[in-house]
Amino acid sequence: MTDSALQTLLDEFVTWYFDNHPVAASGLGAQGFDHQLGDFSASGFQRRERDRDRWLARFESVSDAGLDVGQTIDRDLVIAYLRGARVMADWLEWRRDPSVYVSPVFSALYLPFLHRLRPEAELVDAVTARLAQVPEAFAALRSGLDQTLASPLLIGRALDQAKAGRRFVTETLPGEVGEEALRVKLGQAAEPAAEAFDQLVTALTDLAERASGDWRLGEHLYSRLLQERELLGFGTDELHRLGRLELDRLDAELTELAGRISGGGDDGWREVAKRLADDHAPDLEAMRAEYDAQTQRARQFLADHELVSFAEGETCRVVPSPAFQRPLFAVAFYIAAPPLTSSRTGHFFAPYTPDGYPPEQVRARLRSNYRAQMPTTAVHEAYPGHHWHLSWMAGTPHTVRKLVRTSYFNEGWALYSELMMREQGFFTAPEHELAHLHARIFRAARIVVDTALHSGQMSIEEAERFMVEKSSINPDTAVTEVNRYCSWPTQAPSYLTGSLQIEQMRTDYLAADRGDLRSFHDTLAGSGSLPLGLARRAVLEG
């Protein structure tokens, strides 16, 4: 195939993807999709599955002849995405997990106001149109889920989100609008959607009592995702062993480091970490402000040491996490600017607790965001982690690489960033280094737990105890974390797995004398958010 023929095929695929995934298209900044939620009917899911099989056959038929490295990477990226989607179709995800329906609805309504890429009147028109489609989407959810496949655990996660729905559409969204007439318009449009959320809460509550399905993906499908979607050269068992080895190695390093911290003595690193957690911000807003200060310090460090180049106009805002996400995320997270637009303003979300949380649970959240770990979290979420990476890669001319992204690169890059910044001297105290290693051993424990959970080797209760004992997080955080792993198979191991692979790429890049550290960062991060096998080709062969 010629390069122009491949580009035509890629363009056709992107057009199909946007037409069939309008919320994702709008979130990426594509024009013409802001008023749509998409087709959540059973026939819609089945049609998309048939389409994906046809696309896969077309891309698999494209030979290397006449293509350069970048073009073969684009082809193989689409193939990896389509094969991964086929694995989840084999698992019948849309019959099992209500978040397949609920999460896109929240994103579709919230992201336009987060990014504010249109005049306010246009934003209100778009969100009003989407609000009108919410009842139909939730009706499709009720008819699409199969109680013999759906798991009470997955239903419970969606139920927690749905319970926030009425307040979200009737208070949070109108509160984003400045002009009174537009605010009234949005508020009026919200009531049918609010009623749909109320009905969904009732339906999910009932379904949770009757559902008998399993949330486990199973070892076979888990390995297929690792090998076919992530293009890793190993499966579930080998990944599990990697996690165990890294746990032991990091435990030894933490033990040595704890002995060098004043007061560490013979207590061990877990006791030192618990004491460090006593030094935290007094309240949630102060926590956000301190994260903001560390974010700006990290950016300045990168500039002073010439470790990366910066995208023109990039900026990172540190803000409270959205109310509808607070029941699900106990840790900081990031949302990038839409890469198909000129905006480079990203959002680093400080992990606020849900409104109404008792003081002891708020205090537990503050303790899990203690001051000594704020530098490593700011690096991970902002500079040169997620924000820097995603703002820099938005400049790639490869549209399909903005569309198809993998956690194994995104999170692997962010964790690699922590390691690199430690090597370069960003962490100015041994307490900061211990917090960095604490975050890293937490990711090693995630590998062990996620692989064991989904292959049936560990129960939820065993996983929670393992996370508390091995990574020294508090029990409340462990409950939230393990609940997340159950609903998102293969994601939790992506952090440390990706970091280790990127570290090896750096070693090979510098040994081959292809450039310096800054050029490695710019080249690798600028290549996209690729499956790691493709990322290696991009940085070592491109």
JSON list of C-alpha atoms in Angstrom, two decimals, residues 396-507:
[
{"chain": "A", "resi": 396, "resn": "THR", "atom": "CA", "xyz": [1.87, 15.47, 16.68]},
{"chain": "A", "resi": 397, "resn": "PRO", "atom": "CA", "xyz": [0.67, 15.53, 13.06]},
{"chain": "A", "resi": 398, "resn": "HIS", "atom": "CA", "xyz": [-0.60, 11.93, 13.45]},
{"chain": "A", "resi": 399, "resn": "THR", "atom": "CA", "xyz": [-4.31, 12.38, 14.19]},
{"chain": "A", "resi": 400, "resn": "VAL", "atom": "CA", "xyz": [-4.84, 8.72, 15.02]},
{"chain": "A", "resi": 401, "resn": "ARG", "atom": "CA", "xyz": [-2.28, 8.98, 17.84]},
{"chain": "A", "resi": 402, "resn": "LYS", "atom": "CA", "xyz": [-4.40, 11.66, 19.49]},
{"chain": "A", "resi": 403, "resn": "LEU", "atom": "CA", "xyz": [-7.36, 9.34, 19.25]},
{"chain": "A", "resi": 404, "resn": "VAL", "atom": "CA", "xyz": [-5.88, 6.03, 20.43]},
{"chain": "A", "resi": 405, "resn": "ARG", "atom": "CA", "xyz": [-4.00, 6.21, 23.71]},
{"chain": "A", "resi": 406, "resn": "THR", "atom": "CA", "xyz": [-2.96, 3.64, 26.29]},
{"chain": "A", "resi": 407, "resn": "SER", "atom": "CA", "xyz": [-2.58, 3.81, 30.04]},
{"chain": "A", "resi": 408, "resn": "TYR", "atom": "CA", "xyz": [0.61, 1.75, 29.81]},
{"chain": "A", "resi": 409, "resn": "PHE", "atom": "CA", "xyz": [2.30, 4.71, 28.15]},
{"chain": "A", "resi": 410, "resn": "ASN", "atom": "CA", "xyz": [0.41, 7.54, 29.92]},
{"chain": "A", "resi": 411, "resn": "GLU", "atom": "CA", "xyz": [0.85, 6.18, 33.43]},
{"chain": "A", "resi": 412, "resn": "GLY", "atom": "CA", "xyz": [4.19, 4.59, 32.68]},
{"chain": "A", "resi": 413, "resn": "TRP", "atom": "CA", "xyz": [5.48, 7.96, 31.52]},
{"chain": "A", "resi": 414, "resn": "ALA", "atom": "CA", "xyz": [4.15, 9.72, 34.63]},
{"chain": "A", "resi": 415, "resn": "LEU", "atom": "CA", "xyz": [5.81, 7.21, 36.98]},
{"chain": "A", "resi": 416, "resn": "TYR", "atom": "CA", "xyz": [9.04, 7.35, 34.96]},
{"chain": "A", "resi": 417, "resn": "SER", "atom": "CA", "xyz": [8.88, 11.13, 35.40]},
{"chain": "A", "resi": 418, "resn": "GLU", "atom": "CA", "xyz": [8.96, 10.70, 39.17]},
{"chain": "A", "resi": 419, "resn": "LEU", "atom": "CA", "xyz": [12.05, 8.52, 38.95]},
{"chain": "A", "resi": 420, "resn": "MET", "atom": "CA", "xyz": [13.79, 10.87, 36.52]},
{"chain": "A", "resi": 421, "resn": "MET", "atom": "CA", "xyz": [13.10, 13.91, 38.71]},
{"chain": "A", "resi": 422, "resn": "ARG", "atom": "CA", "xyz": [14.54, 12.09, 41.70]},
{"chain": "A", "resi": 423, "resn": "GLU", "atom": "CA", "xyz": [17.67, 11.31, 39.70]},
{"chain": "A", "resi": 424, "resn": "GLN", "atom": "CA", "xyz": [17.96, 14.99, 38.72]},
{"chain": "A", "resi": 425, "resn": "GLY", "atom": "CA", "xyz": [17.66, 16.26, 42.31]},
{"chain": "A", "resi": 426, "resn": "PHE", "atom": "CA", "xyz": [14.11, 17.60, 42.44]},
{"chain": "A", "resi": 427, "resn": "PHE", "atom": "CA", "xyz": [13.34, 15.87, 45.74]},
{"chain": "A", "resi": 428, "resn": "THR", "atom": "CA", "xyz": [15.27, 17.95, 48.25]},
{"chain": "A", "resi": 429, "resn": "ALA", "atom": "CA", "xyz": [14.84, 15.82, 51.39]},
{"chain": "A", "resi": 430, "resn": "PRO", "atom": "CA", "xyz": [15.01, 12.11, 52.19]},
{"chain": "A", "resi": 431, "resn": "GLU", "atom": "CA", "xyz": [11.36, 12.36, 53.28]},
{"chain": "A", "resi": 432, "resn": "HIS", "atom": "CA", "xyz": [10.47, 13.35, 49.70]},
{"chain": "A", "resi": 433, "resn": "GLU", "atom": "CA", "xyz": [12.44, 10.39, 48.37]},
{"chain": "A", "resi": 434, "resn": "LEU", "atom": "CA", "xyz": [10.73, 8.02, 50.77]},
{"chain": "A", "resi": 435, "resn": "ALA", "atom": "CA", "xyz": [7.34, 9.32, 49.66]},
{"chain": "A", "resi": 436, "resn": "HIS", "atom": "CA", "xyz": [8.41, 8.83, 46.04]},
{"chain": "A", "resi": 437, "resn": "LEU", "atom": "CA", "xyz": [9.41, 5.23, 46.72]},
{"chain": "A", "resi": 438, "resn": "HIS", "atom": "CA", "xyz": [6.24, 4.73, 48.73]},
{"chain": "A", "resi": 439, "resn": "ALA", "atom": "CA", "xyz": [4.27, 5.75, 45.63]},
{"chain": "A", "resi": 440, "resn": "ARG", "atom": "CA", "xyz": [6.33, 3.34, 43.56]},
{"chain": "A", "resi": 441, "resn": "ILE", "atom": "CA", "xyz": [5.87, 0.32, 45.85]},
{"chain": "A", "resi": 442, "resn": "PHE", "atom": "CA", "xyz": [2.16, 1.13, 45.86]},
{"chain": "A", "resi": 443, "resn": "ARG", "atom": "CA", "xyz": [2.25, 0.62, 42.06]},
{"chain": "A", "resi": 444, "resn": "ALA", "atom": "CA", "xyz": [4.13, -2.67, 42.50]},
{"chain": "A", "resi": 445, "resn": "ALA", "atom": "CA", "xyz": [1.43, -3.87, 44.90]},
{"chain": "A", "resi": 446, "resn": "ARG", "atom": "CA", "xyz": [-1.15, -2.89, 42.31]},
{"chain": "A", "resi": 447, "resn": "ILE", "atom": "CA", "xyz": [0.46, -5.25, 39.77]},
{"chain": "A", "resi": 448, "resn": "VAL", "atom": "CA", "xyz": [0.24, -8.17, 42.19]},
{"chain": "A", "resi": 449, "resn": "VAL", "atom": "CA", "xyz": [-3.31, -7.42, 43.29]},
{"chain": "A", "resi": 450, "resn": "ASP", "atom": "CA", "xyz": [-4.80, -6.68, 39.87]},
{"chain": "A", "resi": 451, "resn": "THR", "atom": "CA", "xyz": [-3.41, -9.80, 38.23]},
{"chain": "A", "resi": 452, "resn": "ALA", "atom": "CA", "xyz": [-4.44, -11.95, 41.21]},
{"chain": "A", "resi": 453, "resn": "LEU", "atom": "CA", "xyz": [-7.94, -10.50, 41.42]},
{"chain": "A", "resi": 454, "resn": "HIS", "atom": "CA", "xyz": [-8.83, -11.01, 37.78]},
{"chain": "A", "resi": 455, "resn": "SER", "atom": "CA", "xyz": [-7.32, -14.49, 37.57]},
{"chain": "A", "resi": 456, "resn": "GLY", "atom": "CA", "xyz": [-9.24, -15.59, 40.65]},
{"chain": "A", "resi": 457, "resn": "GLN", "atom": "CA", "xyz": [-6.20, -16.03, 42.92]},
{"chain": "A", "resi": 458, "resn": "MET", "atom": "CA", "xyz": [-7.18, -13.35, 45.43]},
{"chain": "A", "resi": 459, "resn": "SER", "atom": "CA", "xyz": [-10.46, -12.22, 46.98]},
{"chain": "A", "resi": 460, "resn": "ILE", "atom": "CA", "xyz": [-11.42, -8.59, 47.43]},
{"chain": "A", "resi": 461, "resn": "GLU", "atom": "CA", "xyz": [-10.81, -8.81, 51.16]},
{"chain": "A", "resi": 462, "resn": "GLU", "atom": "CA", "xyz": [-7.40, -10.40, 50.63]},
{"chain": "A", "resi": 463, "resn": "ALA", "atom": "CA", "xyz": [-6.52, -7.70, 48.11]},
{"chain": "A", "resi": 464, "resn": "GLU", "atom": "CA", "xyz": [-7.46, -4.93, 50.53]},
{"chain": "A", "resi": 465, "resn": "ARG", "atom": "CA", "xyz": [-5.32, -6.46, 53.28]},
{"chain": "A", "resi": 466, "resn": "PHE", "atom": "CA", "xyz": [-2.43, -6.92, 50.85]},
{"chain": "A", "resi": 467, "resn": "MET", "atom": "CA", "xyz": [-2.55, -3.27, 49.80]},
{"chain": "A", "resi": 468, "resn": "VAL", "atom": "CA", "xyz": [-2.56, -2.09, 53.43]},
{"chain": "A", "resi": 469, "resn": "GLU", "atom": "CA", "xyz": [0.24, -4.43, 54.52]},
{"chain": "A", "resi": 470, "resn": "LYS", "atom": "CA", "xyz": [2.53, -4.21, 51.50]},
{"chain": "A", "resi": 471, "resn": "SER", "atom": "CA", "xyz": [2.08, -0.60, 50.35]},
{"chain": "A", "resi": 472, "resn": "SER", "atom": "CA", "xyz": [1.11, 0.93, 53.70]},
{"chain": "A", "resi": 473, "resn": "ILE", "atom": "CA", "xyz": [-1.95, 2.84, 52.53]},
{"chain": "A", "resi": 474, "resn": "ASN", "atom": "CA", "xyz": [-4.82, 3.41, 54.93]},
{"chain": "A", "resi": 475, "resn": "PRO", "atom": "CA", "xyz": [-7.72, 0.92, 54.95]},
{"chain": "A", "resi": 476, "resn": "ASP", "atom": "CA", "xyz": [-10.26, 3.38, 53.52]},
{"chain": "A", "resi": 477, "resn": "THR", "atom": "CA", "xyz": [-8.01, 4.13, 50.56]},
{"chain": "A", "resi": 478, "resn": "ALA", "atom": "CA", "xyz": [-7.41, 0.40, 50.06]},
{"chain": "A", "resi": 479, "resn": "VAL", "atom": "CA", "xyz": [-11.15, -0.24, 49.81]},
{"chain": "A", "resi": 480, "resn": "THR", "atom": "CA", "xyz": [-11.55, 2.48, 47.17]},
{"chain": "A", "resi": 481, "resn": "GLU", "atom": "CA", "xyz": [-8.48, 1.33, 45.27]},
{"chain": "A", "resi": 482, "resn": "VAL", "atom": "CA", "xyz": [-9.39, -2.36, 45.11]},
{"chain": "A", "resi": 483, "resn": "ASN", "atom": "CA", "xyz": [-12.93, -1.50, 44.06]},
{"chain": "A", "resi": 484, "resn": "ARG", "atom": "CA", "xyz": [-11.41, 0.42, 41.16]},
{"chain": "A", "resi": 485, "resn": "TYR", "atom": "CA", "xyz": [-9.14, -2.48, 40.15]},
{"chain": "A", "resi": 486, "resn": "CYS", "atom": "CA", "xyz": [-12.12, -4.83, 39.99]},
{"chain": "A", "resi": 487, "resn": "SER", "atom": "CA", "xyz": [-13.83, -2.54, 37.48]},
{"chain": "A", "resi": 488, "resn": "TRP", "atom": "CA", "xyz": [-10.80, -1.65, 35.32]},
{"chain": "A", "resi": 489, "resn": "PRO", "atom": "CA", "xyz": [-8.76, -4.78, 34.54]},
{"chain": "A", "resi": 490, "resn": "THR", "atom": "CA", "xyz": [-5.12, -4.33, 33.46]},
{"chain": "A", "resi": 491, "resn": "GLN", "atom": "CA", "xyz": [-5.08, -0.57, 34.19]},
{"chain": "A", "resi": 492, "resn": "ALA", "atom": "CA", "xyz": [-3.58, -0.72, 37.69]},
{"chain": "A", "resi": 493, "resn": "PRO", "atom": "CA", "xyz": [-0.37, -2.49, 36.55]},
{"chain": "A", "resi": 494, "resn": "SER", "atom": "CA", "xyz": [0.21, 0.04, 33.79]},
{"chain": "A", "resi": 495, "resn": "TYR", "atom": "CA", "xyz": [2.12, 2.51, 35.98]},
{"chain": "A", "resi": 496, "resn": "LEU", "atom": "CA", "xyz": [5.15, 0.51, 37.05]},
{"chain": "A", "resi": 497, "resn": "THR", "atom": "CA", "xyz": [5.10, -1.79, 34.01]},
{"chain": "A", "resi": 498, "resn": "GLY", "atom": "CA", "xyz": [5.26, 1.22, 31.71]},
{"chain": "A", "resi": 499, "resn": "SER", "atom": "CA", "xyz": [7.91, 2.98, 33.76]},
{"chain": "A", "resi": 500, "resn": "LEU", "atom": "CA", "xyz": [10.24, -0.01, 33.71]},
{"chain": "A", "resi": 501, "resn": "GLN", "atom": "CA", "xyz": [9.87, -0.34, 29.94]},
{"chain": "A", "resi": 502, "resn": "ILE", "atom": "CA", "xyz": [10.53, 3.39, 29.40]},
{"chain": "A", "resi": 503, "resn": "GLU", "atom": "CA", "xyz": [13.60, 3.24, 31.62]},
{"chain": "A", "resi": 504, "resn": "GLN", "atom": "CA", "xyz": [15.00, 0.49, 29.37]},
{"chain": "A", "resi": 505, "resn": "MET", "atom": "CA", "xyz": [14.16, 2.53, 26.27]},
{"chain": "A", "resi": 506, "resn": "ARG", "atom": "CA", "xyz": [16.14, 5.43, 27.74]},
{"chain": "A", "resi": 507, "resn": "THR", "atom": "CA", "xyz": [19.14, 3.21, 28.42]}
]
